[in-house]
Amino acid sequence: MIKELLHITRRIGNDETHYYREFTNIDIEDLKKSIYNFSLYINMILDIEELSQKTS
């Protein structure tokens, strides 16, 4: 799932840099959502590691 999120984020970001857009139904707001969701995933991993250290 995370690989798919990163793949989509990369494709949207790449599309934003070109004059001709491959994905006309996706815009910068979708890129922002994707980046935000990835940051939530990173925070979740960090929280799990922190809790794991506290309980070991």
PDB file of N, CA and C in Angstrom:
ATOM      1  N   MET A   1       0.820  -1.188   0.000  1.00  0.00           N
ATOM      2  CA  MET A   1       0.000   0.000   0.000  1.00  0.00           C
ATOM      3  C   MET A   1       0.869   1.259   0.000  1.00  0.00           C
ATOM      4  N   ILE A   2       1.919   1.282   0.818  1.00  0.00           N
ATOM      5  CA  ILE A   2       2.770   2.468   0.869  1.00  0.00           C
ATOM      6  C   ILE A   2       3.516   2.660  -0.443  1.00  0.00           C
ATOM      7  N   LYS A   3       3.908   1.558  -1.079  1.00  0.00           N
ATOM      8  CA  LYS A   3       4.590   1.670  -2.369  1.00  0.00           C
ATOM      9  C   LYS A   3       3.667   2.284  -3.410  1.00  0.00           C
ATOM     10  N   GLU A   4       2.403   1.903  -3.372  1.00  0.00           N
ATOM     11  CA  GLU A   4       1.423   2.459  -4.311  1.00  0.00           C
ATOM     12  C   GLU A   4       1.235   3.958  -4.063  1.00  0.00           C
ATOM     13  N   LEU A   5       1.154   4.352  -2.784  1.00  0.00           N
ATOM     14  CA  LEU A   5       1.020   5.768  -2.444  1.00  0.00           C
ATOM     15  C   LEU A   5       2.214   6.562  -2.951  1.00  0.00           C
ATOM     16  N   LEU A   6       3.414   6.040  -2.746  1.00  0.00           N
ATOM     17  CA  LEU A   6       4.617   6.733  -3.215  1.00  0.00           C
ATOM     18  C   LEU A   6       4.670   6.787  -4.739  1.00  0.00           C
ATOM     19  N   HIS A   7       4.258   5.720  -5.391  1.00  0.00           N
ATOM     20  CA  HIS A   7       4.241   5.692  -6.856  1.00  0.00           C
ATOM     21  C   HIS A   7       3.271   6.748  -7.402  1.00  0.00           C
ATOM     22  N   ILE A   8       2.091   6.819  -6.822  1.00  0.00           N
ATOM     23  CA  ILE A   8       1.100   7.812  -7.253  1.00  0.00           C
ATOM     24  C   ILE A   8       1.616   9.221  -7.002  1.00  0.00           C
ATOM     25  N   THR A   9       2.206   9.453  -5.835  1.00  0.00           N
ATOM     26  CA  THR A   9       2.745  10.775  -5.503  1.00  0.00           C
ATOM     27  C   THR A   9       3.817  11.191  -6.497  1.00  0.00           C
ATOM     28  N   ARG A  10       4.701  10.274  -6.832  1.00  0.00           N
ATOM     29  CA  ARG A  10       5.761  10.578  -7.799  1.00  0.00           C
ATOM     30  C   ARG A  10       5.169  10.929  -9.159  1.00  0.00           C
ATOM     31  N   ARG A  11       4.188  10.170  -9.593  1.00  0.00           N
ATOM     32  CA  ARG A  11       3.595  10.418 -10.912  1.00  0.00           C
ATOM     33  C   ARG A  11       2.863  11.756 -10.953  1.00  0.00           C
ATOM     34  N   ILE A  12       2.138  12.089  -9.885  1.00  0.00           N
ATOM     35  CA  ILE A  12       1.436  13.375  -9.835  1.00  0.00           C
ATOM     36  C   ILE A  12       2.448  14.509  -9.824  1.00  0.00           C
ATOM     37  N   GLY A  13       3.486  14.398  -8.990  1.00  0.00           N
ATOM     38  CA  GLY A  13       4.516  15.432  -8.927  1.00  0.00           C
ATOM     39  C   GLY A  13       5.214  15.612 -10.252  1.00  0.00           C
ATOM     40  N   ASN A  14       5.507  14.522 -10.916  1.00  0.00           N
ATOM     41  CA  ASN A  14       6.147  14.591 -12.223  1.00  0.00           C
ATOM     42  C   ASN A  14       5.220  15.260 -13.230  1.00  0.00           C
ATOM     43  N   ASP A  15       3.942  14.944 -13.163  1.00  0.00           N
ATOM     44  CA  ASP A  15       2.965  15.525 -14.080  1.00  0.00           C
ATOM     45  C   ASP A  15       2.859  17.036 -13.885  1.00  0.00           C
ATOM     46  N   GLU A  16       3.026  17.501 -12.645  1.00  0.00           N
ATOM     47  CA  GLU A  16       2.939  18.936 -12.358  1.00  0.00           C
ATOM     48  C   GLU A  16       4.089  19.723 -12.982  1.00  0.00           C
ATOM     49  N   THR A  17       5.173  19.061 -13.315  1.00  0.00           N
ATOM     50  CA  THR A  17       6.337  19.772 -13.850  1.00  0.00           C
ATOM     51  C   THR A  17       6.339  19.858 -15.367  1.00  0.00           C
ATOM     52  N   HIS A  18       5.400  19.230 -16.033  1.00  0.00           N
ATOM     53  CA  HIS A  18       5.386  19.208 -17.493  1.00  0.00           C
ATOM     54  C   HIS A  18       4.290  20.104 -18.057  1.00  0.00           C
ATOM     55  N   TYR A  19       4.551  20.619 -19.240  1.00  0.00           N
ATOM     56  CA  TYR A  19       3.563  21.460 -19.914  1.00  0.00           C
ATOM     57  C   TYR A  19       2.352  20.627 -20.319  1.00  0.00           C
ATOM     58  N   TYR A  20       2.599  19.462 -20.902  1.00  0.00           N
ATOM     59  CA  TYR A  20       1.513  18.559 -21.283  1.00  0.00           C
ATOM     60  C   TYR A  20       1.232  17.617 -20.122  1.00  0.00           C
ATOM     61  N   ARG A  21       0.005  17.599 -19.666  1.00  0.00           N
ATOM     62  CA  ARG A  21      -0.369  16.768 -18.522  1.00  0.00           C
ATOM     63  C   ARG A  21      -0.915  15.427 -18.976  1.00  0.00           C
ATOM     64  N   GLU A  22      -0.396  14.384 -18.344  1.00  0.00           N
ATOM     65  CA  GLU A  22      -0.885  13.035 -18.611  1.00  0.00           C
ATOM     66  C   GLU A  22      -2.189  12.775 -17.861  1.00  0.00           C
ATOM     67  N   PHE A  23      -2.312  13.330 -16.655  1.00  0.00           N
ATOM     68  CA  PHE A  23      -3.483  13.119 -15.807  1.00  0.00           C
ATOM     69  C   PHE A  23      -4.240  14.435 -15.652  1.00  0.00           C
ATOM     70  N   THR A  24      -5.217  14.659 -16.492  1.00  0.00           N
ATOM     71  CA  THR A  24      -5.939  15.935 -16.466  1.00  0.00           C
ATOM     72  C   THR A  24      -6.946  16.018 -15.324  1.00  0.00           C
ATOM     73  N   ASN A  25      -7.317  14.888 -14.752  1.00  0.00           N
ATOM     74  CA  ASN A  25      -8.291  14.899 -13.660  1.00  0.00           C
ATOM     75  C   ASN A  25      -7.635  14.936 -12.280  1.00  0.00           C
ATOM     76  N   ILE A  26      -6.314  15.060 -12.232  1.00  0.00           N
ATOM     77  CA  ILE A  26      -5.568  15.127 -10.974  1.00  0.00           C
ATOM     78  C   ILE A  26      -4.821  16.454 -10.940  1.00  0.00           C
ATOM     79  N   ASP A  27      -4.840  17.122  -9.780  1.00  0.00           N
ATOM     80  CA  ASP A  27      -4.173  18.417  -9.695  1.00  0.00           C
ATOM     81  C   ASP A  27      -3.279  18.495  -8.458  1.00  0.00           C
ATOM     82  N   ILE A  28      -2.809  19.692  -8.178  1.00  0.00           N
ATOM     83  CA  ILE A  28      -1.874  19.915  -7.077  1.00  0.00           C
ATOM     84  C   ILE A  28      -2.502  19.569  -5.722  1.00  0.00           C
ATOM     85  N   GLU A  29      -3.807  19.735  -5.592  1.00  0.00           N
ATOM     86  CA  GLU A  29      -4.477  19.381  -4.336  1.00  0.00           C
ATOM     87  C   GLU A  29      -4.371  17.882  -4.071  1.00  0.00           C
ATOM     88  N   ASP A  30      -4.456  17.086  -5.120  1.00  0.00           N
ATOM     89  CA  ASP A  30      -4.279  15.642  -4.966  1.00  0.00           C
ATOM     90  C   ASP A  30      -2.849  15.315  -4.543  1.00  0.00           C
ATOM     91  N   LEU A  31      -1.888  16.048  -5.075  1.00  0.00           N
ATOM     92  CA  LEU A  31      -0.493  15.859  -4.676  1.00  0.00           C
ATOM     93  C   LEU A  31      -0.311  16.203  -3.199  1.00  0.00           C
ATOM     94  N   LYS A  32      -0.925  17.296  -2.762  1.00  0.00           N
ATOM     95  CA  LYS A  32      -0.850  17.684  -1.351  1.00  0.00           C
ATOM     96  C   LYS A  32      -1.449  16.610  -0.445  1.00  0.00           C
ATOM     97  N   LYS A  33      -2.590  16.049  -0.849  1.00  0.00           N
ATOM     98  CA  LYS A  33      -3.220  14.979  -0.064  1.00  0.00           C
ATOM     99  C   LYS A  33      -2.308  13.765   0.032  1.00  0.00           C
ATOM    100  N   SER A  34      -1.689  13.432  -1.063  1.00  0.00           N
ATOM    101  CA  SER A  34      -0.813  12.271  -1.095  1.00  0.00           C
ATOM    102  C   SER A  34       0.391  12.469  -0.176  1.00  0.00           C
ATOM    103  N   ILE A  35       0.999  13.637  -0.234  1.00  0.00           N
ATOM    104  CA  ILE A  35       2.139  13.942   0.636  1.00  0.00           C
ATOM    105  C   ILE A  35       1.703  13.943   2.101  1.00  0.00           C
ATOM    106  N   TYR A  36       0.550  14.519   2.376  1.00  0.00           N
ATOM    107  CA  TYR A  36       0.025  14.541   3.741  1.00  0.00           C
ATOM    108  C   TYR A  36      -0.190  13.121   4.264  1.00  0.00           C
ATOM    109  N   ASN A  37      -0.792  12.270   3.443  1.00  0.00           N
ATOM    110  CA  ASN A  37      -1.029  10.886   3.859  1.00  0.00           C
ATOM    111  C   ASN A  37       0.273  10.145   4.116  1.00  0.00           C
ATOM    112  N   PHE A  38       1.284  10.397   3.310  1.00  0.00           N
ATOM    113  CA  PHE A  38       2.576   9.762   3.543  1.00  0.00           C
ATOM    114  C   PHE A  38       3.187  10.257   4.847  1.00  0.00           C
ATOM    115  N   SER A  39       3.025  11.545   5.148  1.00  0.00           N
ATOM    116  CA  SER A  39       3.556  12.069   6.410  1.00  0.00           C
ATOM    117  C   SER A  39       2.839  11.438   7.605  1.00  0.00           C
ATOM    118  N   LEU A  40       1.547  11.167   7.476  1.00  0.00           N
ATOM    119  CA  LEU A  40       0.822  10.462   8.540  1.00  0.00           C
ATOM    120  C   LEU A  40       1.381   9.061   8.741  1.00  0.00           C
ATOM    121  N   TYR A  41       1.711   8.408   7.651  1.00  0.00           N
ATOM    122  CA  TYR A  41       2.282   7.064   7.723  1.00  0.00           C
ATOM    123  C   TYR A  41       3.624   7.095   8.459  1.00  0.00           C
ATOM    124  N   ILE A  42       4.467   8.056   8.123  1.00  0.00           N
ATOM    125  CA  ILE A  42       5.772   8.186   8.786  1.00  0.00           C
ATOM    126  C   ILE A  42       5.578   8.443  10.278  1.00  0.00           C
ATOM    127  N   ASN A  43       4.658   9.343  10.618  1.00  0.00           N
ATOM    128  CA  ASN A  43       4.392   9.632  12.032  1.00  0.00           C
ATOM    129  C   ASN A  43       3.890   8.403  12.770  1.00  0.00           C
ATOM    130  N   MET A  44       3.064   7.602  12.116  1.00  0.00           N
ATOM    131  CA  MET A  44       2.576   6.379  12.738  1.00  0.00           C
ATOM    132  C   MET A  44       3.735   5.431  13.048  1.00  0.00           C
ATOM    133  N   ILE A  45       4.639   5.253  12.101  1.00  0.00           N
ATOM    134  CA  ILE A  45       5.803   4.383  12.308  1.00  0.00           C
ATOM    135  C   ILE A  45       6.648   4.894  13.471  1.00  0.00           C
ATOM    136  N   LEU A  46       6.887   6.196  13.509  1.00  0.00           N
ATOM    137  CA  LEU A  46       7.686   6.770  14.596  1.00  0.00           C
ATOM    138  C   LEU A  46       7.000   6.600  15.948  1.00  0.00           C
ATOM    139  N   ASP A  47       5.684   6.784  15.989  1.00  0.00           N
ATOM    140  CA  ASP A  47       4.944   6.592  17.239  1.00  0.00           C
ATOM    141  C   ASP A  47       5.009   5.147  17.710  1.00  0.00           C
ATOM    142  N   ILE A  48       4.894   4.221  16.792  1.00  0.00           N
ATOM    143  CA  ILE A  48       4.974   2.800  17.145  1.00  0.00           C
ATOM    144  C   ILE A  48       6.356   2.471  17.699  1.00  0.00           C
ATOM    145  N   GLU A  49       7.396   2.979  17.071  1.00  0.00           N
ATOM    146  CA  GLU A  49       8.758   2.735  17.560  1.00  0.00           C
ATOM    147  C   GLU A  49       8.952   3.319  18.948  1.00  0.00           C
ATOM    148  N   GLU A  50       8.435   4.523  19.172  1.00  0.00           N
ATOM    149  CA  GLU A  50       8.568   5.162  20.478  1.00  0.00           C
ATOM    150  C   GLU A  50       7.838   4.357  21.554  1.00  0.00           C
ATOM    151  N   LEU A  51       6.626   3.933  21.269  1.00  0.00           N
ATOM    152  CA  LEU A  51       5.872   3.133  22.233  1.00  0.00           C
ATOM    153  C   LEU A  51       6.531   1.784  22.478  1.00  0.00           C
ATOM    154  N   SER A  52       7.080   1.220  21.446  1.00  0.00           N
ATOM    155  CA  SER A  52       7.770  -0.061  21.585  1.00  0.00           C
ATOM    156  C   SER A  52       8.972   0.066  22.508  1.00  0.00           C
ATOM    157  N   GLN A  53       9.719   1.164  22.376  1.00  0.00           N
ATOM    158  CA  GLN A  53      10.882   1.388  23.240  1.00  0.00           C
ATOM    159  C   GLN A  53      10.451   1.605  24.688  1.00  0.00           C
ATOM    160  N   LYS A  54       9.330   2.282  24.884  1.00  0.00           N
ATOM    161  CA  LYS A  54       8.851   2.548  26.237  1.00  0.00           C
ATOM    162  C   LYS A  54       8.346   1.290  26.925  1.00  0.00           C
ATOM    163  N   THR A  55       7.883   0.340  26.151  1.00  0.00           N
ATOM    164  CA  THR A  55       7.318  -0.869  26.752  1.00  0.00           C
ATOM    165  C   THR A  55       8.296  -2.028  26.807  1.00  0.00           C
ATOM    166  N   SER A  56       9.493  -1.843  26.282  1.00  0.00           N
ATOM    167  CA  SER A  56      10.451  -2.958  26.316  1.00  0.00           C
ATOM    168  C   SER A  56      11.407  -2.847  27.480  1.00  0.00           C
TER     169      SER A  56
END
